[in-house]
């Protein structure tokens, strides 16, 4: 078959116009002569040639007006072919009216016009159809690599779009075999040429029957419990599972759906409702204010900057000691907000009290989000003095500056590891909570803390480690088969932090609803299976034992804190615990002394003294 698209590549518009012009004239000649039972024009030259000129004028005017030559016909669909038919019909109607106006001598008769419109429409349609079929044939036989057999889960609109895009793709690496859908009305029928052969419960048997190599989850709008159930079924097959984005992502991007097919992420397995910051209801306290984010280049801090930028602050100040992270968020904000956001980056450490004093005295800061901290549990176990210098002394420097320069609101980012801590990091974060609560009693600044658990994708999170280990062929390391953690996405956690800030009146410890706890072992197993590997054969799980200071179960509240509801069903308040202010400040001075002397033993002893619930392992 001739490769027509090669010929059309450079002069496509002109060649297509010439072909249409030729078809149009042939159609007219055949219609004119067939109705008169003679292919000779003897005696009819005057009628034929004058109407011939009018006919071509109608053709050129209408076809150019309909912009038929701006379309890429190798991607044509039903709508495009219908457009050609409409243009042909309009041109013929105009031609018919023109011959009536020319007088009876030039009137061709109704039969000639009817045959002309049918023949021209048919030949133009066939010409484009053959070119389209030729292109699909070429695509089908030019695959660079053997195609993987694919099963599609869901036979809705998203599946239709995916199938069409994959068929058109020049380097399509998938062979569409069948569809699984729970709609019984679709069973046995075809969706864009692909048969629905069973329900989601039949996925394992369909995969075995057809030798499926890839499963595509193509349901964009689905209840989270159903999504989790179906992905669990897919995990049993040990076949690679890919997924399309959620409905919101599809609506807010301009790229093709097939290009957004991605690997299954942990977020897909957790089955949590997404939390989005309601800027109209909770964001007003940031609008028109100068906001400081410490640790602004980190995973939590950078997301704070992204979401704060959307509520139109007067100025956003990003403070971080690590210039690479600070540079990355700086460039991102420039790209996304350009001149509409007034922000600046300060390279500084929260340990530097003098630099902080200078910053607060000159910037008229209204709101502080304190996300800067050392968070890696094992590293802080071997470097407790550094955890104290950065987490405790850094926080103390900040709250003193905030109080001195009359900041309106100070939000401390805390962690569930601060509850009955078993590690140095958790103990230092608990002291940070105590600092903000103690300072709140004698300050006009509203000091609060927000406590939550593990954040997916954050620096130090286990999930990126699992993904890296899987990509390297394993083994995947889990510390203990019974270890359980709460998980939350970074945008979700930050949305709740910003919301908690609007609910704060001072002194509260806000606790975020982390959803259902997740067994890390199950999470690792599902990630392995959904990546297309056989657990225990292709990739193994190794148990390395609990790390220093690590607990099997994390807690969100201490028993004496209680639980108080707020207007937001995902945010609760823990009751403040009384602390002797003078004694506490004296203990902090002693802790500071030992930390600056790098006395690890005394640092841990003082942490235990300050935090009675600290049971160091």
Coordinates of C-alpha atoms in Angstrom, one line a residue:
X1 CA 0.0 0.0 0.0
X2 CA 1.3 3.4 -1.0
X3 CA 2.5 5.5 1.9
X4 CA 0.3 8.5 1.2
X5 CA 1.2 10.4 4.4
X6 CA 4.8 10.6 3.1
X7 CA 3.6 12.4 0.0
X8 CA 1.4 14.7 2.0
X9 CA 4.0 15.7 4.6
X10 CA 5.3 18.9 3.0
X11 CA 2.5 20.0 0.6
X12 CA -0.4 18.3 2.3
X13 CA -2.9 21.2 2.0
X14 CA -2.2 21.8 -1.7
X15 CA -2.2 18.1 -2.7
X16 CA -5.4 17.4 -0.8
X17 CA -7.1 20.5 -2.4
X18 CA -6.0 19.3 -5.9
X19 CA -7.3 15.8 -5.2
X20 CA -10.6 17.2 -4.0
X21 CA -10.8 19.5 -7.1
X22 CA -10.1 16.5 -9.4
X23 CA -12.8 14.3 -7.7
X24 CA -15.3 17.2 -7.8
X25 CA -14.8 17.7 -11.5
X26 CA -14.9 14.0 -12.3
X27 CA -18.1 13.7 -10.3
X28 CA -19.7 16.6 -12.2
X29 CA -18.7 15.2 -15.6
X30 CA -20.0 11.8 -14.9
X31 CA -23.3 13.1 -13.5
X32 CA -23.7 15.4 -16.5
X33 CA -23.1 12.7 -19.1
X34 CA -24.8 9.7 -17.3
X35 CA -28.1 11.5 -17.0
X36 CA -28.0 12.3 -20.8
X37 CA -26.9 8.8 -21.7
X38 CA -23.9 10.1 -23.6
X39 CA -20.3 10.7 -22.7
X40 CA -20.0 13.1 -25.6
X41 CA -20.5 16.8 -25.1
X42 CA -21.6 17.4 -28.7
X43 CA -24.0 20.3 -28.7
X44 CA -23.8 20.9 -25.0
X45 CA -20.3 22.5 -24.8
X46 CA -21.8 25.9 -23.9
X47 CA -24.0 24.6 -21.1
X48 CA -21.3 22.3 -19.7
X49 CA -18.4 24.7 -19.6
X50 CA -20.3 27.7 -18.2
X51 CA -21.9 25.6 -15.5
X52 CA -18.5 24.0 -15.0
X53 CA -17.0 27.3 -14.1
X54 CA -19.8 28.2 -11.7
X55 CA -19.6 24.8 -10.1
X56 CA -15.9 25.1 -9.4
X57 CA -16.3 28.6 -8.0
X58 CA -18.9 27.2 -5.5
X59 CA -16.5 24.4 -4.7
X60 CA -13.5 26.7 -4.0
X61 CA -15.5 29.2 -2.0
X62 CA -17.2 26.7 0.3
X63 CA -14.4 24.2 0.9
X64 CA -12.0 27.0 1.8
X65 CA -14.6 28.7 4.0
X66 CA -15.1 25.4 5.9
X67 CA -11.3 25.2 6.4
X68 CA -11.2 21.5 5.5
X69 CA -7.5 21.7 4.7
X70 CA -6.5 22.7 8.2
X71 CA -7.4 19.3 9.6
X72 CA -4.9 16.5 10.0
X73 CA -6.7 13.6 8.3
X74 CA -4.6 10.8 9.6
X75 CA -6.3 11.6 13.0
X76 CA -9.7 12.1 11.5
X77 CA -12.8 10.9 13.3
X78 CA -16.5 10.6 12.6
X79 CA -17.1 14.4 13.2
X80 CA -14.4 15.3 10.6
X81 CA -16.0 13.0 7.9
X82 CA -19.4 14.5 8.7
X83 CA -17.9 18.0 8.2
X84 CA -16.8 17.0 4.6
X85 CA -20.3 15.8 3.8
X86 CA -21.9 19.1 5.1
X87 CA -19.4 21.1 3.0
X88 CA -20.2 19.1 -0.1
X89 CA -23.9 19.5 0.4
X90 CA -23.7 23.2 0.9
X91 CA -21.5 23.7 -2.2
X92 CA -24.0 21.6 -4.3
X93 CA -27.0 23.6 -3.0
X94 CA -25.3 26.9 -3.9
X95 CA -24.5 25.5 -7.3
X96 CA -28.1 24.4 -7.8
X97 CA -29.4 27.9 -6.9
X98 CA -26.8 29.5 -9.2
X99 CA -28.0 27.4 -12.2
X100 CA -31.6 28.5 -11.6
X101 CA -30.5 32.1 -11.7
X102 CA -28.6 31.6 -15.0
X103 CA -31.9 30.8 -16.8
X104 CA -33.7 27.7 -18.2
X105 CA -31.0 27.2 -20.9
X106 CA -28.4 26.4 -18.2
X107 CA -30.7 24.6 -15.7
X108 CA -29.4 21.0 -15.5
X109 CA -32.4 19.4 -14.0
X110 CA -33.0 17.8 -10.6
X111 CA -31.7 14.4 -11.5
X112 CA -28.3 15.7 -12.5
X113 CA -27.9 17.7 -9.3
X114 CA -29.0 14.8 -7.1
X115 CA -26.6 12.4 -8.8
X116 CA -23.8 15.0 -8.6
X117 CA -24.2 15.6 -4.8
X118 CA -24.3 11.8 -4.1
X119 CA -21.3 11.0 -6.3
X120 CA -19.1 13.9 -5.1
X121 CA -20.0 13.2 -1.5
X122 CA -19.3 9.5 -1.9
X123 CA -15.9 9.9 -3.7
X124 CA -14.6 12.6 -1.3
X125 CA -15.6 10.4 1.6
X126 CA -13.9 7.3 0.2
X127 CA -10.8 9.2 -0.6
X128 CA -10.4 10.4 2.9
X129 CA -11.4 7.0 4.4
X130 CA -8.8 5.1 2.3
X131 CA -6.1 7.6 3.5
X132 CA -7.2 7.1 7.1
X133 CA -7.2 3.3 6.8
X134 CA -3.8 3.4 5.1
X135 CA -2.4 5.5 8.0
X136 CA -3.8 3.1 10.7
X137 CA -2.3 0.1 8.8
X138 CA 1.1 1.8 8.7
X139 CA 0.9 2.5 12.5
X140 CA -0.1 -1.0 13.3
X141 CA 2.9 -2.5 11.4
X142 CA 5.6 0.0 12.4
X143 CA 5.7 -0.8 16.2
X144 CA 9.3 -0.6 17.3
X145 CA 9.0 -3.4 19.9
X146 CA 6.6 -6.3 20.5
X147 CA 3.3 -5.1 22.0
X148 CA 2.3 -6.0 25.6
X149 CA -1.1 -7.5 26.0
X150 CA -3.3 -5.1 28.0
X151 CA -6.5 -5.6 30.0
X152 CA -8.5 -2.4 30.7
X153 CA -10.4 -2.1 33.9
X154 CA -13.6 0.0 33.2
X155 CA -15.4 0.5 30.0
X156 CA -16.5 4.1 30.3
X157 CA -15.6 7.4 28.6
X158 CA -12.1 7.3 29.9
X159 CA -11.6 3.8 28.4
X160 CA -13.0 5.0 25.0
X161 CA -10.5 7.9 24.9
X162 CA -7.6 5.7 25.9
X163 CA -8.4 3.1 23.3
X164 CA -8.7 5.7 20.5
X165 CA -5.4 7.4 21.5
X166 CA -3.5 4.2 21.8
X167 CA -4.8 3.1 18.3
X168 CA -3.6 6.4 16.8
X169 CA -0.2 6.4 18.6
X170 CA 2.6 5.7 16.2
X171 CA 4.7 3.8 18.8
X172 CA 1.9 2.1 20.7
X173 CA 3.5 -0.5 22.9
X174 CA 0.2 -2.1 24.0
X175 CA -2.1 -4.7 22.4
X176 CA -5.6 -4.1 23.7
X177 CA -7.1 -7.5 24.5
X178 CA -10.2 -7.1 26.6
X179 CA -12.1 -5.0 29.2
X180 CA -13.3 -5.9 32.7
X181 CA -16.3 -3.9 33.9
X182 CA -18.9 -4.4 36.7
X183 CA -21.8 -3.1 34.5
X184 CA -23.6 -6.2 33.5
X185 CA -25.2 -4.4 30.6
X186 CA -21.8 -4.1 28.9
X187 CA -20.8 -7.8 29.3
X188 CA -20.2 -9.4 25.9
X189 CA -20.4 -6.0 24.1
X190 CA -17.6 -4.0 22.5
X191 CA -16.2 -0.6 23.6
X192 CA -14.4 1.0 20.6
X193 CA -13.7 -2.5 19.2
X194 CA -12.5 -4.1 22.5
X195 CA -14.7 -6.7 24.1
X196 CA -16.0 -6.6 27.6
X197 CA -15.3 -10.1 28.8
X198 CA -16.0 -10.0 32.5
X199 CA -16.4 -8.1 35.8
X200 CA -13.6 -6.9 38.0
X201 CA -13.8 -10.2 40.0
X202 CA -12.9 -12.0 36.8
X203 CA -9.6 -10.0 36.3
X204 CA -7.3 -12.9 37.6
X205 CA -9.0 -15.4 35.3
X206 CA -9.0 -13.1 32.3
X207 CA -5.3 -12.3 32.8
X208 CA -4.5 -16.0 32.9
X209 CA -6.7 -16.8 29.8
X210 CA -5.1 -14.1 27.6
X211 CA -1.6 -14.0 29.0
X212 CA -2.1 -10.3 30.0
X213 CA 1.1 -8.4 30.7
X214 CA -0.3 -5.0 31.8
X215 CA -3.5 -4.0 33.5
X216 CA -4.8 -0.4 33.0
X217 CA -7.1 1.0 35.6
X218 CA -9.1 3.5 33.6
X219 CA -11.9 4.5 35.9
X220 CA -11.4 8.2 36.7
X221 CA -14.4 8.8 38.9
X222 CA -14.9 6.0 41.4
X223 CA -15.5 5.6 45.1
X224 CA -12.3 5.2 47.0
X225 CA -13.4 1.9 48.7
X226 CA -14.2 0.4 45.2
X227 CA -10.9 1.6 43.9
X228 CA -9.0 0.0 46.7
X229 CA -11.0 -3.2 46.3
X230 CA -10.2 -3.4 42.5
X231 CA -6.5 -2.7 43.0
X232 CA -6.4 -5.4 45.6
X233 CA -7.8 -7.8 43.0
X234 CA -5.2 -6.6 40.5
X235 CA -2.4 -7.1 43.0
X236 CA -3.3 -10.9 43.2
X237 CA -2.3 -11.3 39.5
X238 CA 1.4 -10.2 40.0
X239 CA 1.0 -8.2 36.8
X240 CA 2.1 -4.6 36.3
X241 CA -0.8 -2.2 37.0
X242 CA -1.0 1.3 35.5
X243 CA -3.6 3.9 36.2
X244 CA -5.0 7.1 34.7
X245 CA -5.1 10.3 36.8
X246 CA -8.2 11.4 38.8
X247 CA -11.0 13.4 37.2
X248 CA -9.7 16.7 38.6
X249 CA -6.3 16.2 37.1
X250 CA -7.8 15.2 33.7
X251 CA -9.9 18.5 33.6
X252 CA -7.0 20.8 34.6
X253 CA -4.4 19.5 32.1
X254 CA -4.2 20.0 28.4
X255 CA -2.1 17.0 27.5
X256 CA -3.5 13.7 26.1
X257 CA -5.0 11.1 28.4
X258 CA -2.7 8.3 27.2
X259 CA 0.4 10.4 28.0
X260 CA -0.8 10.6 31.7
X261 CA -0.9 6.9 32.3
X262 CA 1.3 6.2 35.3
X263 CA 2.4 3.6 37.8
X264 CA 0.1 2.9 40.8
X265 CA 1.2 5.1 43.7
X266 CA 0.8 4.5 47.4
X267 CA -1.9 7.2 47.5
X268 CA -4.0 4.9 45.3
X269 CA -3.7 2.0 47.8
X270 CA -4.6 4.0 50.9
X271 CA -8.1 4.8 49.8
X272 CA -8.4 8.3 51.5
X273 CA -10.7 11.1 50.5
X274 CA -8.5 14.0 49.2
X275 CA -8.3 17.1 51.5
X276 CA -8.3 20.5 49.7
X277 CA -7.6 23.7 51.5
X278 CA -10.8 25.9 51.4
X279 CA -9.2 29.2 50.7
X280 CA -12.5 31.1 50.9
X281 CA -13.4 29.7 54.3
X282 CA -10.0 29.3 56.0
X283 CA -7.4 31.3 54.1
X284 CA -8.4 34.9 54.9
X285 CA -6.0 35.1 57.8
X286 CA -3.1 34.9 55.4
X287 CA -4.4 37.2 52.7
X288 CA -2.6 40.5 52.7
X289 CA -0.2 39.3 55.5
X290 CA 3.6 38.9 55.6
X291 CA 4.1 35.2 56.1
X292 CA 7.4 33.5 57.0
X293 CA 7.9 29.7 56.3
X294 CA 11.0 28.2 58.0
X295 CA 12.4 25.1 56.3
X296 CA 10.6 26.5 53.2
X297 CA 12.7 24.4 50.8
X298 CA 11.8 21.1 52.4
X299 CA 8.9 18.7 51.5
X300 CA 6.5 20.2 54.0
X301 CA 7.8 23.8 53.8
X302 CA 7.8 24.0 50.0
X303 CA 4.1 22.8 49.9
X304 CA 3.3 25.4 52.5
X305 CA 4.8 28.0 50.2
X306 CA 2.8 26.7 47.2
X307 CA -0.6 26.8 49.0
X308 CA 0.1 30.1 50.8
X309 CA 1.0 31.7 47.4
X310 CA -2.6 31.0 46.2
X311 CA -4.2 33.1 49.0
X312 CA -2.5 36.3 47.9
X313 CA -0.2 37.2 50.9
X314 CA 1.3 40.6 51.1
X315 CA 4.8 39.0 51.1
X316 CA 6.0 35.4 51.4
X317 CA 9.4 34.9 53.1
X318 CA 11.1 31.5 52.6
X319 CA 13.8 30.7 55.1
X320 CA 16.1 27.7 54.7
X321 CA 19.7 26.8 55.4
X322 CA 20.0 24.4 52.4
X323 CA 20.3 26.7 49.4
X324 CA 19.5 24.0 46.8
X325 CA 16.1 23.3 48.1
X326 CA 15.5 27.0 48.6
X327 CA 16.5 27.7 45.0
X328 CA 14.1 25.0 43.7
X329 CA 11.0 26.4 45.4
X330 CA 12.1 29.9 44.4
X331 CA 12.2 29.0 40.7
X332 CA 8.9 27.1 40.9
X333 CA 7.2 30.1 42.4
X334 CA 8.7 32.4 39.7
X335 CA 7.4 30.1 37.0
X336 CA 3.9 29.7 38.5
X337 CA 3.2 33.1 39.9
X338 CA 5.6 35.5 38.2
X339 CA 4.9 39.1 39.1
X340 CA 1.7 38.3 41.1
X341 CA 3.6 37.1 44.2
X342 CA 5.9 39.2 46.3
X343 CA 8.3 36.8 47.9
X344 CA 11.9 36.5 48.9
X345 CA 14.3 33.8 50.0
X346 CA 16.5 34.0 53.1
X347 CA 19.4 31.6 53.5
X348 CA 19.7 31.3 57.3
X349 CA 19.6 28.8 60.1
X350 CA 17.0 28.9 62.9
X351 CA 20.0 28.3 65.3
X352 CA 21.2 31.9 64.5
X353 CA 19.3 34.0 67.0
X354 CA 20.9 37.3 65.9
X355 CA 20.0 36.7 62.2
X356 CA 16.5 35.9 63.2
X357 CA 16.2 39.0 65.3
X358 CA 17.5 41.1 62.4
X359 CA 15.0 39.4 60.0
X360 CA 11.9 39.9 62.3
X361 CA 12.9 43.5 63.1
X362 CA 13.0 44.5 59.4
X363 CA 10.2 42.5 57.8
X364 CA 7.1 43.2 59.9
X365 CA 6.1 39.5 59.9
X366 CA 2.5 38.6 60.7
X367 CA 2.4 34.8 60.5
X368 CA 5.1 32.2 61.0
X369 CA 4.9 28.5 59.9
X370 CA 7.8 26.7 61.5
X371 CA 8.6 23.6 59.5
X372 CA 12.5 23.6 59.8
X373 CA 13.6 20.6 61.8
X374 CA 15.9 17.5 61.9
X375 CA 13.4 14.7 61.3
X376 CA 15.5 11.5 60.5
X377 CA 15.0 9.3 63.6
X378 CA 18.1 7.0 63.3
X379 CA 20.4 10.0 62.5
X380 CA 19.2 11.9 65.5
X381 CA 19.7 8.9 67.8
X382 CA 23.4 9.1 67.1
X383 CA 23.5 12.9 67.0
X384 CA 21.2 14.0 69.8
X385 CA 23.0 17.3 70.4
X386 CA 22.3 18.3 66.8
X387 CA 18.6 17.5 67.2
X388 CA 18.5 19.8 70.3
X389 CA 20.4 22.6 68.6
X390 CA 18.2 22.6 65.5
X391 CA 14.8 21.5 66.8
X392 CA 14.7 22.9 70.4
X393 CA 17.1 25.9 70.3
X394 CA 15.9 26.8 66.8
X395 CA 12.3 26.8 67.9
X396 CA 13.2 28.8 71.1
X397 CA 14.9 31.4 69.0
X398 CA 11.9 31.8 66.7
X399 CA 9.2 32.0 69.4
X400 CA 11.2 34.7 71.2
X401 CA 11.6 36.7 68.0
X402 CA 7.9 36.2 67.2
X403 CA 6.9 37.4 70.7
X404 CA 9.4 40.3 70.7
X405 CA 8.2 41.7 67.3
X406 CA 4.5 41.0 67.9
X407 CA 3.8 38.3 65.3
X408 CA 0.1 37.6 65.1
X409 CA 0.2 33.8 64.8
X410 CA 2.9 31.2 65.1
X411 CA 2.2 27.6 63.9
X412 CA 4.7 24.9 64.9
X413 CA 4.8 21.8 62.7
X414 CA 5.0 18.8 65.1
X415 CA 4.8 15.0 64.7
X416 CA 3.0 12.0 66.2
X417 CA 6.5 10.9 67.4
X418 CA 6.2 13.6 70.1
X419 CA 3.6 11.5 71.9
X420 CA 5.2 9.2 74.5
X421 CA 8.5 9.5 72.5
X422 CA 10.9 6.6 72.3
X423 CA 13.5 8.5 70.3
X424 CA 15.5 11.7 70.5
X425 CA 13.7 13.3 67.5
X426 CA 10.3 12.8 69.1
X427 CA 11.5 14.1 72.4
X428 CA 12.8 17.3 70.9
X429 CA 9.6 17.8 69.0
X430 CA 7.6 17.3 72.2
X431 CA 9.8 20.0 73.9
X432 CA 9.0 22.3 70.9
X433 CA 5.3 21.8 71.6
X434 CA 5.9 22.7 75.3
X435 CA 7.8 25.8 74.2
X436 CA 4.9 27.2 72.1
X437 CA 2.3 26.4 74.8
X438 CA 4.4 28.0 77.5
X439 CA 5.2 31.1 75.5
X440 CA 1.5 31.5 74.6
X441 CA 0.5 32.1 78.2
X442 CA 2.4 35.4 78.4
X443 CA 2.4 36.7 74.8
X444 CA 0.0 38.5 72.5
X445 CA 1.1 36.2 69.7
X446 CA -1.1 33.1 69.2
X447 CA 1.3 30.2 69.5
X448 CA -0.1 26.8 68.4
X449 CA 1.3 23.4 67.2
X450 CA -0.1 21.0 64.6
X451 CA 0.7 17.3 65.1
X452 CA 0.4 14.7 62.4
X453 CA 2.0 11.4 61.3
X454 CA 4.0 10.1 58.3
X455 CA 3.7 12.1 55.1
X456 CA 4.0 10.3 51.8
X457 CA 6.9 11.4 49.7
X458 CA 8.4 13.6 52.4
X459 CA 12.2 13.6 53.0
X460 CA 12.9 10.5 55.0
X461 CA 9.6 8.7 54.1
X462 CA 9.8 5.0 53.6
X463 CA 7.8 5.1 50.3
X464 CA 10.5 6.6 48.1
X465 CA 12.9 4.0 49.6
X466 CA 10.5 1.1 48.7
X467 CA 10.2 2.4 45.1
X468 CA 13.9 2.7 44.7
X469 CA 14.5 -0.8 46.1
X470 CA 11.8 -2.3 43.7
X471 CA 13.4 -0.5 40.7
X472 CA 16.7 -2.0 41.7
X473 CA 15.3 -5.6 41.9
X474 CA 15.0 -5.7 45.7
X475 CA 15.1 -6.7 48.4
X476 CA 12.5 -4.4 50.0
X477 CA 13.5 -3.8 53.6
X478 CA 10.8 -3.6 56.3
X479 CA 11.9 -3.1 59.9
X480 CA 9.2 -5.4 61.5
X481 CA 6.3 -7.4 60.1
X482 CA 3.9 -5.9 62.6
X483 CA 4.9 -2.2 62.3
X484 CA 1.9 0.1 61.6
X485 CA 1.9 3.7 60.5
X486 CA -0.6 6.5 59.7
X487 CA -0.1 8.1 56.3
X488 CA -1.1 11.4 54.7
X489 CA -0.1 13.1 51.4
X490 CA 2.0 16.2 51.6
X491 CA -0.7 18.5 50.1
X492 CA -3.3 17.0 52.4
X493 CA -1.2 17.5 55.5
X494 CA -0.4 21.1 54.5
X495 CA -4.0 21.9 53.8
X496 CA -5.0 20.8 57.2
X497 CA -2.1 22.7 58.8
X498 CA -3.3 25.9 57.1
X499 CA -6.8 25.2 58.1
X500 CA -5.8 24.6 61.8
X501 CA -4.0 27.9 61.7
X502 CA -7.3 29.7 61.0
X503 CA -9.0 27.9 63.9
X504 CA -6.2 28.7 66.4
X505 CA -6.7 31.1 69.3
X506 CA -3.4 30.3 71.0
X507 CA -2.1 27.4 73.1
X508 CA -3.7 24.5 71.2
X509 CA -2.1 21.4 69.9
X510 CA -4.1 20.5 66.8
X511 CA -4.2 16.8 65.9
X512 CA -5.0 15.8 62.3
X513 CA -7.2 12.9 61.5
X514 CA -4.7 10.5 59.8
X515 CA -7.3 8.0 58.7
X516 CA -6.9 4.3 59.2
X517 CA -3.4 3.0 60.2
X518 CA -1.6 1.0 57.5
X519 CA 0.5 -2.1 58.0
X520 CA 3.9 -1.4 56.3
X521 CA 4.3 -5.0 55.4
X522 CA 1.0 -5.0 53.4
X523 CA 2.0 -1.7 51.8
X524 CA 5.3 -3.1 50.6
X525 CA 3.7 -6.4 49.3
X526 CA 1.1 -4.5 47.3
X527 CA 3.6 -2.2 45.8
X528 CA 5.7 -5.1 44.6
X529 CA 2.8 -7.0 43.1
X530 CA 1.3 -3.9 41.4
X531 CA 4.7 -3.2 39.9
X532 CA 4.4 -6.6 38.1
X533 CA 6.7 -8.7 40.3
X534 CA 6.1 -11.9 42.1
X535 CA 6.5 -11.5 45.8
X536 CA 9.2 -13.8 47.2
X537 CA 10.5 -14.8 43.7
X538 CA 11.3 -11.7 41.7
X539 CA 11.5 -9.4 44.8
X540 CA 11.8 -10.4 48.4
X541 CA 11.0 -8.6 51.6
X542 CA 13.7 -8.6 54.3
X543 CA 13.0 -7.7 57.9
X544 CA 15.8 -5.7 59.4
X545 CA 14.5 -5.1 62.9
X546 CA 13.3 -1.9 64.5
X547 CA 15.7 0.9 64.2
X548 CA 17.0 2.8 67.3
X549 CA 14.1 4.7 68.8
X550 CA 11.5 3.3 66.5
X551 CA 8.0 2.2 67.8
X552 CA 5.7 -0.5 66.3
X553 CA 2.7 1.8 66.7
X554 CA 2.6 5.6 66.6
X555 CA 0.1 7.6 68.8
X556 CA -1.5 11.0 68.1
X557 CA -2.5 12.0 71.6
X558 CA -1.2 11.5 75.1
X559 CA -3.8 10.1 77.5
X560 CA -4.0 13.3 79.6
X561 CA -4.5 15.6 76.5
X562 CA -8.0 14.3 75.7
X563 CA -9.7 15.1 72.4
X564 CA -11.8 18.1 71.4
X565 CA -13.7 18.5 68.1
X566 CA -13.4 21.6 65.9
X567 CA -15.5 22.9 63.0
X568 CA -13.4 20.8 60.7
X569 CA -14.1 17.1 61.1
X570 CA -10.5 16.2 60.3
X571 CA -8.9 18.4 62.9
X572 CA -9.1 17.9 66.7
X573 CA -7.5 19.7 69.7
X574 CA -5.5 18.2 72.4
X575 CA -5.9 19.8 75.8
X576 CA -2.8 21.7 77.0
X577 CA -0.7 20.2 79.7
X578 CA 0.4 22.6 82.5
X579 CA 4.2 23.2 82.6
X580 CA 6.0 25.1 85.3
X581 CA 7.4 28.0 83.3
X582 CA 10.4 29.0 85.4
X583 CA 11.5 25.4 85.9
X584 CA 11.0 24.6 82.2
X585 CA 13.1 27.6 81.1
X586 CA 15.9 26.7 83.4
X587 CA 15.8 23.1 82.1
X588 CA 16.1 24.5 78.5
X589 CA 19.2 26.5 79.5
X590 CA 20.8 23.4 80.9
X591 CA 19.9 21.4 77.8
X592 CA 21.3 24.1 75.6
X593 CA 24.6 24.1 77.6
X594 CA 25.0 20.3 77.2
X595 CA 24.1 20.5 73.5
X596 CA 26.7 23.2 72.8
X597 CA 29.2 21.1 74.7
X598 CA 28.3 18.1 72.5
X599 CA 27.7 16.0 75.6
X600 CA 25.4 13.3 74.1
X601 CA 24.9 11.4 77.4
X602 CA 23.8 14.5 79.4
X603 CA 21.7 15.7 76.5
X604 CA 19.7 12.4 76.6
X605 CA 19.5 12.6 80.3
X606 CA 18.1 16.2 80.2
X607 CA 15.6 15.2 77.5
X608 CA 14.3 12.4 79.8
X609 CA 14.1 15.0 82.6
X610 CA 12.1 17.5 80.6
X611 CA 9.8 15.0 78.9
X612 CA 8.6 12.5 81.6
X613 CA 7.0 10.3 78.9
X614 CA 10.3 9.9 77.0
X615 CA 11.3 6.3 77.3
X616 CA 14.5 6.1 75.4
X617 CA 15.2 2.7 73.7

